[in-house]
Amino acid sequence: MTIEGVVMDVHPRAGTLPDRAMLANIPRLMTAYYTTRPDPAQREQRVAFGTSGHRGSALVGAFNEAHILAITQAICDYRRQQKIDGPLFLGIDTHALSESAFASALEVLAANGGDVMIDDRDGYTPTPVVSHAILTHNRGRTRGLADGIVVTPSHNPPEDGGFKYNPPHGGPADTHVTGWIQDQANRCLADGLAGVKRIPFERARRATTTHRHDYMGAYITDLGSVVDLEVVRGAQLSLAVDPLGGAGVHYWPIIGERYRLPMTVVSDAVDPTFSFMTLDWDGKIRMDCSSPYAMRRLIALKDRFDVAWACDTDHDRHGIVARSVGLLNPNHYLAVAISYLFSHRPAWPPGAGVGKTLVSSSMIDRVVARLGRPLLEVPVGFKWFVDGLVGASLGFGGEESAGASFLRRDGTVWTTDKDGIILGLLAAEMTAVTGRDPGELYRELTAEFGEYAYERIDAPATPEQKARLARLSPERSTASDLAGERITALLTTAPGNKAPIGGLKVVAPSGWFAARPSGTEDVYKLYAESFEGRDHLRRIQEEAQAIIQKVFREDQP
């Protein structure tokens, strides 16, 4: 579609399998990782921690060996400064660059002398499994605390790599931590890696400080404490999961076998080009389990299963496919999950609330109000939910981008990072318990609260345009009305914690929009919701886009 002169057309090949010419050239990518020397004088080639770590492609000098050596040394320096002397849990996903980045990181970690826990199967480790391992080790401890690194760019295209740090609370690091690590790493790059300690990879693997850890066994054995898998086993359901070639690919068969679940693993393929993925909206390969284009394979199977789900490459996000509706909008499933959990977890603290990002649907607000629970509305970023989950002041924390986690059944913390695995299994639990799939349960919510029209649009934006959008403030917006109604709020900070949102949210009585730059790709995100229907939503989007384009034109030569 076209809005105010900006073309947002869906690629003609979206939802179809890629041609061979569209696949990543893995040998070229790996060569670039080792041979390209990033120039720290160029902003695009410096270390930059977004909402979830440093990401980029080796092909453009944004994710190369030098970056990983510098970041890992900075993490080692940070650990010493903070007196974090327990083991560091190290996991990777299935992106092509992850194996090499793992090797580079281990060379530095071993040279610095700290204990490092690597997978005992030399396999892949989902993000929530690393969070679970950190919290399990640290439970009851005040010293010898563990932390972790996950090598993943999440659902980004195959050419990308990613590297993120989780401190002892087990969740994403806060901005003061990532800022320190980022600045230290960039100084190291500028100094030609002079301060990096490093030993050869084979020595690092054999080092007395490198230990093999049963990530899979520890996590899977504990799953019954967070999801009622006994009721799932006893139900007459047909379930399916598509790992999308990601880090949990070898977990799902073991989960099914251990808990005797009626679950089919749709595919166990692992391919660094991700050639089995259907193209996303823009014609790129992207393992986005919330995208109807990327999820075309599983959606086509919806009539064969009562409920199915997929996870992205590091398995911190979820996509739910119900027989009744197909792929659920992430907001719809978050609302259903909240409604179900707070009605079926009697051991949760009576004061435990719900955390949501301010770009998530207002349907969640209505559900939480009906439950009589506190609502914490924060900027985008799962880090904002960490303290609440650890202390159980939050029973559930979720983002509109299909990432969430929740407490164990006994009301204690499970993970402090997003967990797509338990959100998928929860869909099976609620279907078994209620006799209705998540799509049918959402219809019940709309009968109670009304039908909400919500949509997120991703559109191209240059780094300069993204910077302008991040600086957007109420004073720079001259709009007084939105879709025929008086604007009631212009927000640049989140109501729940007053933290900057890195963009702008505009609220009117019958709808709202928010705009913010992506922290990981050259796009901006426009979120909009109407309480009156699709036509009203389109009007909100058109007026929002006009405001954004005016911002983009400002200060141009």
PDB file of N, CA and C in Angstrom, residues 328-364:
ATOM      1  N   LEU A 328      -2.280 -16.327  14.907  1.00  0.00           N
ATOM      2  CA  LEU A 328      -2.800 -15.266  15.767  1.00  0.00           C
ATOM      3  C   LEU A 328      -1.894 -14.048  15.713  1.00  0.00           C
ATOM      4  N   ASN A 329      -2.500 -12.872  15.697  1.00  0.00           N
ATOM      5  CA  ASN A 329      -1.749 -11.650  15.925  1.00  0.00           C
ATOM      6  C   ASN A 329      -1.086 -11.766  17.290  1.00  0.00           C
ATOM      7  N   PRO A 330       0.203 -11.399  17.415  1.00  0.00           N
ATOM      8  CA  PRO A 330       0.883 -11.539  18.711  1.00  0.00           C
ATOM      9  C   PRO A 330       0.141 -10.874  19.866  1.00  0.00           C
ATOM     10  N   ASN A 331      -0.458  -9.710  19.618  1.00  0.00           N
ATOM     11  CA  ASN A 331      -1.204  -9.030  20.673  1.00  0.00           C
ATOM     12  C   ASN A 331      -2.400  -9.843  21.136  1.00  0.00           C
ATOM     13  N   HIS A 332      -3.054 -10.508  20.186  1.00  0.00           N
ATOM     14  CA  HIS A 332      -4.221 -11.310  20.545  1.00  0.00           C
ATOM     15  C   HIS A 332      -3.809 -12.444  21.477  1.00  0.00           C
ATOM     16  N   TYR A 333      -2.690 -13.078  21.144  1.00  0.00           N
ATOM     17  CA  TYR A 333      -2.263 -14.198  21.981  1.00  0.00           C
ATOM     18  C   TYR A 333      -1.782 -13.723  23.353  1.00  0.00           C
ATOM     19  N   LEU A 334      -1.110 -12.578  23.407  1.00  0.00           N
ATOM     20  CA  LEU A 334      -0.699 -12.047  24.705  1.00  0.00           C
ATOM     21  C   LEU A 334      -1.914 -11.814  25.601  1.00  0.00           C
ATOM     22  N   ALA A 335      -2.975 -11.235  25.033  1.00  0.00           N
ATOM     23  CA  ALA A 335      -4.185 -10.975  25.815  1.00  0.00           C
ATOM     24  C   ALA A 335      -4.808 -12.281  26.302  1.00  0.00           C
ATOM     25  N   VAL A 336      -4.852 -13.280  25.428  1.00  0.00           N
ATOM     26  CA  VAL A 336      -5.409 -14.584  25.799  1.00  0.00           C
ATOM     27  C   VAL A 336      -4.557 -15.246  26.880  1.00  0.00           C
ATOM     28  N   ALA A 337      -3.230 -15.196  26.713  1.00  0.00           N
ATOM     29  CA  ALA A 337      -2.332 -15.823  27.680  1.00  0.00           C
ATOM     30  C   ALA A 337      -2.493 -15.189  29.067  1.00  0.00           C
ATOM     31  N   ILE A 338      -2.590 -13.868  29.114  1.00  0.00           N
ATOM     32  CA  ILE A 338      -2.763 -13.166  30.391  1.00  0.00           C
ATOM     33  C   ILE A 338      -4.089 -13.563  31.036  1.00  0.00           C
ATOM     34  N   SER A 339      -5.148 -13.546  30.251  1.00  0.00           N
ATOM     35  CA  SER A 339      -6.466 -13.902  30.766  1.00  0.00           C
ATOM     36  C   SER A 339      -6.473 -15.321  31.320  1.00  0.00           C
ATOM     37  N   TYR A 340      -5.852 -16.242  30.600  1.00  0.00           N
ATOM     38  CA  TYR A 340      -5.831 -17.641  31.030  1.00  0.00           C
ATOM     39  C   TYR A 340      -4.949 -17.835  32.269  1.00  0.00           C
ATOM     40  N   LEU A 341      -3.730 -17.330  32.225  1.00  0.00           N
ATOM     41  CA  LEU A 341      -2.772 -17.598  33.296  1.00  0.00           C
ATOM     42  C   LEU A 341      -3.266 -17.088  34.649  1.00  0.00           C
ATOM     43  N   PHE A 342      -3.792 -15.873  34.679  1.00  0.00           N
ATOM     44  CA  PHE A 342      -4.202 -15.309  35.962  1.00  0.00           C
ATOM     45  C   PHE A 342      -5.496 -15.936  36.483  1.00  0.00           C
ATOM     46  N   SER A 343      -6.107 -16.787  35.665  1.00  0.00           N
ATOM     47  CA  SER A 343      -7.282 -17.541  36.105  1.00  0.00           C
ATOM     48  C   SER A 343      -6.949 -18.985  36.443  1.00  0.00           C
ATOM     49  N   HIS A 344      -5.704 -19.406  36.131  1.00  0.00           N
ATOM     50  CA  HIS A 344      -5.340 -20.815  36.310  1.00  0.00           C
ATOM     51  C   HIS A 344      -4.001 -20.986  37.021  1.00  0.00           C
ATOM     52  N   ARG A 345      -3.567 -19.987  37.770  1.00  0.00           N
ATOM     53  CA  ARG A 345      -2.351 -20.086  38.547  1.00  0.00           C
ATOM     54  C   ARG A 345      -2.644 -19.623  39.977  1.00  0.00           C
ATOM     55  N   PRO A 346      -3.349 -20.462  40.753  1.00  0.00           N
ATOM     56  CA  PRO A 346      -3.771 -20.033  42.098  1.00  0.00           C
ATOM     57  C   PRO A 346      -2.627 -19.752  43.054  1.00  0.00           C
ATOM     58  N   ALA A 347      -1.442 -20.296  42.802  1.00  0.00           N
ATOM     59  CA  ALA A 347      -0.314 -20.074  43.709  1.00  0.00           C
ATOM     60  C   ALA A 347       0.440 -18.788  43.418  1.00  0.00           C
ATOM     61  N   TRP A 348       0.065 -18.078  42.359  1.00  0.00           N
ATOM     62  CA  TRP A 348       0.746 -16.815  42.068  1.00  0.00           C
ATOM     63  C   TRP A 348       0.392 -15.780  43.138  1.00  0.00           C
ATOM     64  N   PRO A 349       1.325 -14.883  43.451  1.00  0.00           N
ATOM     65  CA  PRO A 349       1.030 -13.851  44.454  1.00  0.00           C
ATOM     66  C   PRO A 349      -0.197 -13.020  44.058  1.00  0.00           C
ATOM     67  N   PRO A 350      -1.064 -12.719  45.017  1.00  0.00           N
ATOM     68  CA  PRO A 350      -2.279 -11.961  44.684  1.00  0.00           C
ATOM     69  C   PRO A 350      -2.003 -10.562  44.144  1.00  0.00           C
ATOM     70  N   GLY A 351      -0.813 -10.027  44.440  1.00  0.00           N
ATOM     71  CA  GLY A 351      -0.480  -8.697  43.937  1.00  0.00           C
ATOM     72  C   GLY A 351       0.322  -8.689  42.665  1.00  0.00           C
ATOM     73  N   ALA A 352       0.614  -9.877  42.096  1.00  0.00           N
ATOM     74  CA  ALA A 352       1.416  -9.943  40.869  1.00  0.00           C
ATOM     75  C   ALA A 352       0.670  -9.290  39.715  1.00  0.00           C
ATOM     76  N   GLY A 353       1.374  -8.455  38.964  1.00  0.00           N
ATOM     77  CA  GLY A 353       0.751  -7.719  37.877  1.00  0.00           C
ATOM     78  C   GLY A 353       1.209  -8.189  36.512  1.00  0.00           C
ATOM     79  N   VAL A 354       0.934  -7.350  35.527  1.00  0.00           N
ATOM     80  CA  VAL A 354       1.231  -7.635  34.123  1.00  0.00           C
ATOM     81  C   VAL A 354       2.108  -6.517  33.574  1.00  0.00           C
ATOM     82  N   GLY A 355       3.181  -6.902  32.900  1.00  0.00           N
ATOM     83  CA  GLY A 355       4.025  -5.930  32.213  1.00  0.00           C
ATOM     84  C   GLY A 355       3.777  -5.978  30.719  1.00  0.00           C
ATOM     85  N   LYS A 356       3.592  -4.810  30.111  1.00  0.00           N
ATOM     86  CA  LYS A 356       3.410  -4.721  28.659  1.00  0.00           C
ATOM     87  C   LYS A 356       4.204  -3.542  28.140  1.00  0.00           C
ATOM     88  N   THR A 357       4.613  -3.619  26.878  1.00  0.00           N
ATOM     89  CA  THR A 357       5.242  -2.469  26.238  1.00  0.00           C
ATOM     90  C   THR A 357       4.155  -1.524  25.758  1.00  0.00           C
ATOM     91  N   LEU A 358       4.493  -0.242  25.686  1.00  0.00           N
ATOM     92  CA  LEU A 358       3.441   0.733  25.389  1.00  0.00           C
ATOM     93  C   LEU A 358       2.989   0.693  23.927  1.00  0.00           C
ATOM     94  N   VAL A 359       3.615  -0.160  23.099  1.00  0.00           N
ATOM     95  CA  VAL A 359       3.151  -0.332  21.730  1.00  0.00           C
ATOM     96  C   VAL A 359       2.312  -1.600  21.585  1.00  0.00           C
ATOM     97  N   SER A 360       1.991  -2.248  22.702  1.00  0.00           N
ATOM     98  CA  SER A 360       1.119  -3.416  22.673  1.00  0.00           C
ATOM     99  C   SER A 360      -0.339  -2.986  22.713  1.00  0.00           C
ATOM    100  N   SER A 361      -1.223  -3.915  22.367  1.00  0.00           N
ATOM    101  CA  SER A 361      -2.643  -3.605  22.229  1.00  0.00           C
ATOM    102  C   SER A 361      -3.288  -3.171  23.545  1.00  0.00           C
ATOM    103  N   SER A 362      -4.236  -2.257  23.430  1.00  0.00           N
ATOM    104  CA  SER A 362      -5.011  -1.823  24.594  1.00  0.00           C
ATOM    105  C   SER A 362      -5.979  -2.900  25.068  1.00  0.00           C
ATOM    106  N   MET A 363      -6.168  -3.952  24.264  1.00  0.00           N
ATOM    107  CA  MET A 363      -6.960  -5.089  24.737  1.00  0.00           C
ATOM    108  C   MET A 363      -6.352  -5.651  26.017  1.00  0.00           C
ATOM    109  N   ILE A 364      -5.030  -5.624  26.101  1.00  0.00           N
ATOM    110  CA  ILE A 364      -4.356  -6.114  27.306  1.00  0.00           C
ATOM    111  C   ILE A 364      -4.766  -5.279  28.512  1.00  0.00           C
TER     112      ILE A 364
END
